[in-house]
Short mmCIF file of C-alpha atoms in Angstrom, two decimals:
data_model
loop_
_atom_site.label_atom_id
_atom_site.label_comp_id
_atom_site.label_asym_id
_atom_site.label_seq_id
_atom_site.Cartn_x
_atom_site.Cartn_y
_atom_site.Cartn_z
CA MET A 254 162.97 32.74 117.40
CA SER A 255 160.44 32.67 120.56
CA ARG A 256 157.06 33.65 118.69
CA ILE A 257 156.00 33.41 115.32
CA ILE A 258 152.46 33.93 113.16
CA ILE A 259 152.28 31.75 110.11
CA ASP A 260 150.81 32.28 106.80
CA ALA A 261 148.44 29.98 104.83
CA ASP A 262 150.71 30.05 101.82
CA LEU A 263 153.72 29.24 103.75
CA CYS A 264 151.58 26.18 105.10
CA ILE A 265 150.71 25.24 101.47
CA LYS A 266 154.16 25.38 100.03
CA LEU A 267 155.84 23.45 102.83
CA GLY A 268 152.94 20.81 103.35
CA GLY A 269 152.86 20.26 99.20
CA SER A 270 154.51 16.99 99.49
CA ASP A 271 152.66 13.22 101.19
CA LYS A 272 156.64 12.02 100.89
CA TYR A 273 158.44 15.02 102.43
CA LYS A 274 156.53 16.53 105.32
CA PHE A 275 158.08 19.50 105.53
CA LEU A 276 155.70 21.37 107.13
CA LEU A 277 155.16 19.00 110.08
CA ASN A 278 159.00 18.57 110.65
CA VAL A 279 160.53 21.76 109.73
CA LEU A 280 158.27 24.61 111.08
CA PRO A 281 158.33 23.58 114.81
CA LEU A 282 161.96 24.09 114.34
CA ALA A 283 161.42 27.92 113.33
CA ALA A 284 160.20 28.65 116.66
CA ASP A 285 159.33 28.18 119.91
CA ASP A 286 155.57 29.22 119.88
CA ILE A 287 153.64 29.06 116.73
CA TYR A 288 150.30 30.73 115.91
CA MET A 289 147.95 30.96 113.23
CA HIS A 290 144.78 33.24 112.74
CA THR A 291 141.83 31.02 112.19
CA CYS A 292 141.02 33.21 109.00
CA ALA A 293 144.67 31.85 107.43
CA TYR A 294 143.74 28.34 108.90
CA ASN A 295 140.81 28.18 106.86
CA GLU A 296 142.54 29.07 103.78
CA VAL A 297 144.46 25.77 103.95
CA LYS A 298 142.38 23.80 101.74
CA MET A 299 144.50 22.28 99.09
CA PRO A 300 146.92 20.11 98.75
CA PRO A 301 145.56 17.56 100.88
CA SER A 302 148.96 16.70 102.18
CA ALA A 303 149.41 20.46 103.82
CA VAL A 304 146.09 20.10 105.27
CA LYS A 305 146.68 16.97 106.86
CA GLN A 306 150.15 18.42 108.29
CA LEU A 307 148.87 21.51 109.55
CA LYS A 308 145.72 19.65 111.27
CA LYS A 309 148.44 17.47 112.91
CA LEU A 310 150.21 20.19 114.04
CA VAL A 311 147.31 21.81 115.49
CA GLU A 312 146.20 18.54 117.33
CA ASP A 313 149.82 18.29 118.69
CA GLY A 314 149.54 21.62 120.11
CA THR A 315 152.43 22.95 117.83
CA VAL A 316 150.80 25.20 116.39
CA LYS A 317 148.02 27.34 118.14
CA ILE A 318 144.84 28.68 116.21
CA VAL A 319 144.06 32.28 117.31
CA ASP A 320 141.68 35.23 116.48
CA GLU A 321 140.89 38.69 118.03
CA ARG A 322 137.87 37.38 120.03
CA GLU A 323 140.49 36.34 122.26
CA LEU A 324 142.34 39.92 122.68
CA SER A 325 141.65 42.16 125.56
CA ASN A 326 139.76 45.52 124.95
CA ASN A 327 143.37 47.41 124.67
CA ASP A 328 144.70 44.89 122.23
CA LEU A 329 141.28 44.67 120.26
CA VAL A 330 141.97 48.25 119.52
CA VAL A 331 145.24 47.97 117.78
CA TYR A 332 143.86 45.07 116.00
CA ASN A 333 141.19 46.78 114.88
CA LEU A 334 143.34 50.10 113.51
CA SER A 335 146.08 47.77 112.26
CA TYR A 336 143.57 45.26 110.50
CA ASN A 337 142.18 48.73 108.81
CA MET A 338 145.48 50.25 107.83
CA LEU A 339 146.25 46.94 105.96
CA ALA A 340 142.71 46.50 104.73
CA ALA A 341 142.86 49.77 102.95
CA VAL A 342 145.85 48.51 100.55
CA THR A 343 145.71 45.04 100.51
CA LEU A 344 142.20 44.00 100.32
CA ASP A 345 140.16 44.33 96.82
CA PRO A 346 136.40 44.81 97.29
CA GLY A 347 135.55 42.55 94.42
CA ARG A 348 137.79 39.84 95.97
CA PRO A 349 137.32 40.41 99.87
CA ASN A 350 138.69 37.51 101.21
CA LYS A 351 141.76 37.49 99.01
CA ASN A 352 144.72 38.35 101.25
CA LYS A 353 142.31 38.20 104.42
CA GLY A 354 144.43 35.97 106.00
CA GLU A 355 147.51 37.78 105.86
CA VAL A 356 145.65 41.00 107.24
CA CYS A 357 144.16 39.09 110.03
CA SER A 358 147.40 37.46 111.02
CA LEU A 359 149.22 40.54 110.93
CA ALA A 360 146.82 42.66 112.83
CA TYR A 361 146.93 40.00 115.54
CA ALA A 362 150.52 39.95 115.32
CA LYS A 363 150.90 43.88 115.94
CA ALA A 364 148.13 43.73 118.78
CA THR A 365 149.97 40.81 120.74
CA GLY A 366 153.84 41.70 119.83
CA ILE A 367 154.55 39.04 117.80
CA THR A 368 157.27 40.35 115.19
CA ILE A 369 157.89 37.29 113.11
CA PHE A 370 155.16 36.65 110.17
CA ALA A 371 156.23 33.84 108.37
CA THR A 372 154.74 33.87 104.56
CA ASP A 373 156.28 33.41 101.40
CA GLU A 374 154.91 36.65 99.98
CA ASN A 375 157.61 38.85 98.11
CA ASN A 376 156.48 42.25 98.41
CA LEU A 377 154.55 42.03 101.79
CA GLN A 378 157.51 43.59 103.77
CA GLN A 379 157.45 47.00 102.11
CA ILE A 380 153.73 47.18 102.94
CA ILE A 381 154.30 45.93 106.59
CA ASP A 382 157.12 48.94 106.80
CA SER A 383 154.83 51.53 105.36
CA ARG A 384 151.44 50.75 107.40
CA LEU A 385 152.30 49.06 110.82
CA ASN A 386 155.88 49.21 111.66
CA THR A 387 156.94 52.50 114.03
CA GLY A 388 159.73 51.44 115.71
CA ILE A 389 158.07 49.29 118.39
CA ASP A 390 157.54 45.40 117.96
CA ASP A 391 158.31 45.73 114.50
CA ILE A 392 156.95 42.84 112.36
CA HIS A 393 159.27 41.30 109.94
CA CYS A 394 158.61 38.71 107.17
CA LEU A 395 160.19 35.11 107.57
CA ARG A 396 159.96 33.67 104.10
CA ILE A 397 161.19 30.20 102.56
CA VAL A 398 164.47 31.54 101.65
CA ASP A 399 165.21 32.97 105.18
CA ILE A 400 164.34 29.54 106.49
CA ILE A 401 166.92 28.17 104.26
CA MET A 402 169.63 30.98 104.97
CA LYS A 403 169.04 29.93 108.53
CA ALA A 404 169.87 26.37 107.80
CA ARG A 405 172.53 27.49 105.87
CA ASN A 406 174.16 29.50 108.65
CA GLY A 407 173.78 26.80 110.97
CA GLU A 408 170.70 28.56 112.98
CA ILE A 409 168.20 25.56 111.79
CA ASP A 410 169.11 21.91 111.80
CA ILE A 411 168.37 21.61 108.23
CA THR A 412 170.92 19.69 105.57
CA ARG A 413 171.48 21.46 102.32
CA LYS A 414 169.61 18.27 100.57
CA THR A 415 166.68 18.91 102.61
CA ALA A 416 166.88 22.81 101.93
CA LYS A 417 167.03 22.12 98.33
CA ALA A 418 163.82 19.85 98.79
CA ILE A 419 161.89 22.32 100.37
CA TRP A 420 163.10 24.78 97.72
CA VAL A 421 161.86 22.77 94.92
CA ILE A 422 159.02 21.57 96.48
CA ALA A 423 157.89 25.13 96.98
CA GLY A 424 157.65 25.75 93.38
CA LYS A 425 161.26 27.41 93.42
CA ASN A 426 163.80 27.53 90.50
CA LYS A 427 166.37 24.46 91.45
CA ASP A 428 169.26 26.48 89.55
CA ASP A 429 168.57 29.75 91.53
CA PHE A 430 169.05 27.30 94.88
CA ASP A 431 172.60 26.15 93.53
CA ASN A 432 173.64 29.09 92.22
CA LYS A 433 172.50 31.68 94.61
CA ILE A 434 170.87 30.43 97.77
CA TRP A 435 173.25 27.53 98.75
CA PRO A 436 176.17 26.97 96.20
CA LEU A 437 178.27 24.08 96.84
#
């Protein structure tokens, strides 16, 4: 993949271990250009290992922090329309910051033609399909399970053992990995 935009939840899950630096070592395998919206970046506050790994990726220039202030006027119109369409169904007025990183990231992706959103939200693709995808620069979610399937299919250079460790550190069921995701 050439360009992706990443969400805080993916960073938190991949970066959840000081011993296994999956965010630092695996995320760069997913795409040539990796972007993260400022709002999503500011959501990564814990665990300390995820914060440290993400900061290193930003310092190295592997992850580029972006926001709508840098968009052209035309792209800003698309951003604002996309933001409002998503906000209507995903933002809770009682908790206005919950899901804001996802909404900002997806609106930025739509405005700039980034077609891959790296997240670990289960039901987000249905919302994207109903609110944003029109057949032009459609956005697709790349979840941890998708990264592992790419490794299983030889598209990303990750061993089964590493993939299983990623799965477990991300808080997923080890038996599901062994029986459904990547059986021996």
